[in-house]
Amino acid sequence: MANEHIIVVDDDETNVNLLKMLLEMDGFQVTACKTIDSAKTEATAETKAFIIDCYLARGASGLDLLETIRSGQTKAARDTIVIMTSGDQRLREKALEKQATLFILKPFSPTTLSQQLTQLIKQGSTNG
């Protein structure tokens, strides 16, 4: 599981840097992005997962990035793990309809996030 590439997308600098630090402590290689455009630029065929906040700056929606990934408009695989996060429970259904792998309601435990991410990556490596 060591060094799996993860992209964290959140416009809140404190959140994105904290998640980056904690996930790196768990052995992930993390790229922190504050915008959809930077996340699309940073995505590669080696990207194992995205963790995306639903609400981004200037009215941007993380759900748009999810659709972009699923439609094959990034260098990441269409079936890359995408974990959507939000403090708004009402977005769970939308995220799952748009094929998010998982929806996590904020606030969440970074330890729980890391464990779920590790589990999803292990499942992916045994399924495909």
CSV table of C-alpha atoms in Angstrom, one decimal:
chain,number,residue,atom,x,y,z
A,1,MET,CA,0.0,0.0,0.0
A,2,ALA,CA,3.0,2.2,0.4
A,3,ASN,CA,3.3,5.2,-1.9
A,4,GLU,CA,-0.1,5.0,-3.6
A,5,HIS,CA,-0.8,8.3,-5.3
A,6,ILE,CA,-3.8,10.1,-3.8
A,7,ILE,CA,-5.2,13.5,-4.9
A,8,VAL,CA,-7.0,15.6,-2.2
A,9,VAL,CA,-9.2,18.4,-3.5
A,10,ASP,CA,-10.4,21.0,-1.0
A,11,ASP,CA,-10.3,24.8,-1.3
A,12,ASP,CA,-9.8,25.1,2.5
A,13,GLU,CA,-6.0,25.3,2.9
A,14,THR,CA,-6.1,24.0,6.5
A,15,ASN,CA,-8.2,20.9,5.6
A,16,VAL,CA,-6.2,20.0,2.5
A,17,ASN,CA,-2.8,20.4,4.3
A,18,LEU,CA,-4.0,18.5,7.4
A,19,LEU,CA,-5.3,15.6,5.2
A,20,LYS,CA,-2.1,15.6,3.2
A,21,MET,CA,0.1,15.4,6.3
A,22,LEU,CA,-2.0,12.7,7.9
A,23,LEU,CA,-2.3,10.5,4.8
A,24,GLU,CA,1.4,10.9,4.1
A,25,MET,CA,2.1,9.7,7.7
A,26,ASP,CA,0.1,6.6,6.7
A,27,GLY,CA,2.4,6.0,3.7
A,28,PHE,CA,0.4,7.6,0.8
A,29,GLN,CA,1.9,10.0,-1.7
A,30,VAL,CA,-0.5,12.9,-1.6
A,31,THR,CA,-1.0,15.8,-4.0
A,32,ALA,CA,-3.0,18.6,-2.5
A,33,CYS,CA,-5.2,20.6,-4.9
A,34,LYS,CA,-7.5,23.6,-4.3
A,35,THR,CA,-9.2,23.7,-7.7
A,36,ILE,CA,-10.7,21.3,-10.2
A,37,ASP,CA,-8.2,22.4,-12.8
A,38,SER,CA,-5.2,21.7,-10.7
A,39,ALA,CA,-6.6,18.2,-9.8
A,40,LYS,CA,-7.1,17.5,-13.5
A,41,THR,CA,-3.6,18.6,-14.3
A,42,GLU,CA,-2.1,16.4,-11.4
A,43,ALA,CA,-4.1,13.3,-12.3
A,44,THR,CA,-2.0,10.5,-13.8
A,45,ALA,CA,-2.6,6.9,-14.8
A,46,GLU,CA,-0.9,6.0,-11.5
A,47,THR,CA,-3.4,8.0,-9.4
A,48,LYS,CA,-5.2,5.5,-7.1
A,49,ALA,CA,-7.8,7.7,-5.5
A,50,PHE,CA,-9.3,11.2,-5.2
A,51,ILE,CA,-10.7,12.6,-2.1
A,52,ILE,CA,-12.9,15.6,-3.2
A,53,ASP,CA,-14.9,18.1,-1.2
A,54,CYS,CA,-18.3,18.7,-2.8
A,55,TYR,CA,-18.2,22.5,-2.3
A,56,LEU,CA,-15.2,24.3,-3.7
A,57,ALA,CA,-14.4,28.1,-4.1
A,58,ARG,CA,-16.1,30.4,-6.5
A,59,GLY,CA,-19.2,28.1,-6.9
A,60,ALA,CA,-17.2,25.2,-8.2
A,61,SER,CA,-18.6,21.7,-7.4
A,62,GLY,CA,-16.5,18.7,-6.6
A,63,LEU,CA,-19.3,16.7,-8.2
A,64,ASP,CA,-18.2,18.2,-11.6
A,65,LEU,CA,-14.8,16.8,-11.1
A,66,LEU,CA,-16.3,13.4,-10.3
A,67,GLU,CA,-18.2,13.5,-13.6
A,68,THR,CA,-15.0,14.5,-15.4
A,69,ILE,CA,-13.1,11.5,-13.9
A,70,ARG,CA,-15.9,9.1,-14.7
A,71,SER,CA,-16.3,10.3,-18.3
A,72,GLY,CA,-12.6,9.7,-19.0
A,73,GLN,CA,-11.5,13.4,-19.3
A,74,THR,CA,-8.5,13.0,-17.0
A,75,LYS,CA,-5.4,10.9,-17.2
A,76,ALA,CA,-6.7,8.8,-14.2
A,77,ALA,CA,-8.6,5.7,-15.0
A,78,ARG,CA,-12.4,6.1,-15.2
A,79,ASP,CA,-12.8,3.6,-12.3
A,80,THR,CA,-10.3,5.4,-10.0
A,81,ILE,CA,-11.5,5.5,-6.4
A,82,VAL,CA,-13.4,8.7,-5.7
A,83,ILE,CA,-14.3,9.6,-2.1
A,84,MET,CA,-16.6,12.6,-1.9
A,85,THR,CA,-16.9,14.6,1.3
A,86,SER,CA,-19.3,17.2,2.5
A,87,GLY,CA,-21.0,18.6,5.6
A,88,ASP,CA,-24.3,18.4,3.7
A,89,GLN,CA,-25.9,15.0,4.0
A,90,ARG,CA,-28.2,15.8,1.1
A,91,LEU,CA,-25.3,15.5,-1.3
A,92,ARG,CA,-24.8,11.8,-0.5
A,93,GLU,CA,-27.4,10.7,-3.0
A,94,LYS,CA,-26.1,13.0,-5.8
A,95,ALA,CA,-22.5,11.8,-5.2
A,96,LEU,CA,-23.5,8.1,-5.3
A,97,GLU,CA,-25.7,8.7,-8.4
A,98,LYS,CA,-22.6,10.2,-10.2
A,99,GLN,CA,-20.7,7.0,-9.3
A,100,ALA,CA,-18.7,8.2,-6.3
A,101,THR,CA,-17.0,5.2,-4.7
A,102,LEU,CA,-17.8,6.5,-1.2
A,103,PHE,CA,-19.4,9.5,0.4
A,104,ILE,CA,-18.2,10.6,3.8
A,105,LEU,CA,-20.0,13.2,5.9
A,106,LYS,CA,-17.9,15.9,7.5
A,107,PRO,CA,-16.6,16.1,10.1
A,108,PHE,CA,-14.9,12.8,9.8
A,109,SER,CA,-11.9,11.1,11.5
A,110,PRO,CA,-8.8,11.2,9.3
A,111,THR,CA,-7.9,7.8,10.7
A,112,THR,CA,-11.2,6.3,9.5
A,113,LEU,CA,-10.7,7.9,6.1
A,114,SER,CA,-7.3,6.4,5.8
A,115,GLN,CA,-8.6,3.0,6.8
A,116,GLN,CA,-11.4,3.1,4.3
A,117,LEU,CA,-9.1,4.3,1.6
A,118,THR,CA,-6.6,1.5,2.3
A,119,GLN,CA,-9.5,-1.0,2.2
A,120,LEU,CA,-10.8,0.3,-1.1
A,121,ILE,CA,-7.3,0.2,-2.7
A,122,LYS,CA,-6.8,-3.4,-1.5
A,123,GLN,CA,-10.2,-4.4,-2.9
A,124,GLY,CA,-9.3,-2.7,-6.2
A,125,SER,CA,-6.0,-4.5,-6.5
A,126,THR,CA,-7.6,-7.9,-5.9
A,127,ASN,CA,-10.6,-7.2,-8.2
A,128,GLY,CA,-8.7,-5.7,-11.2
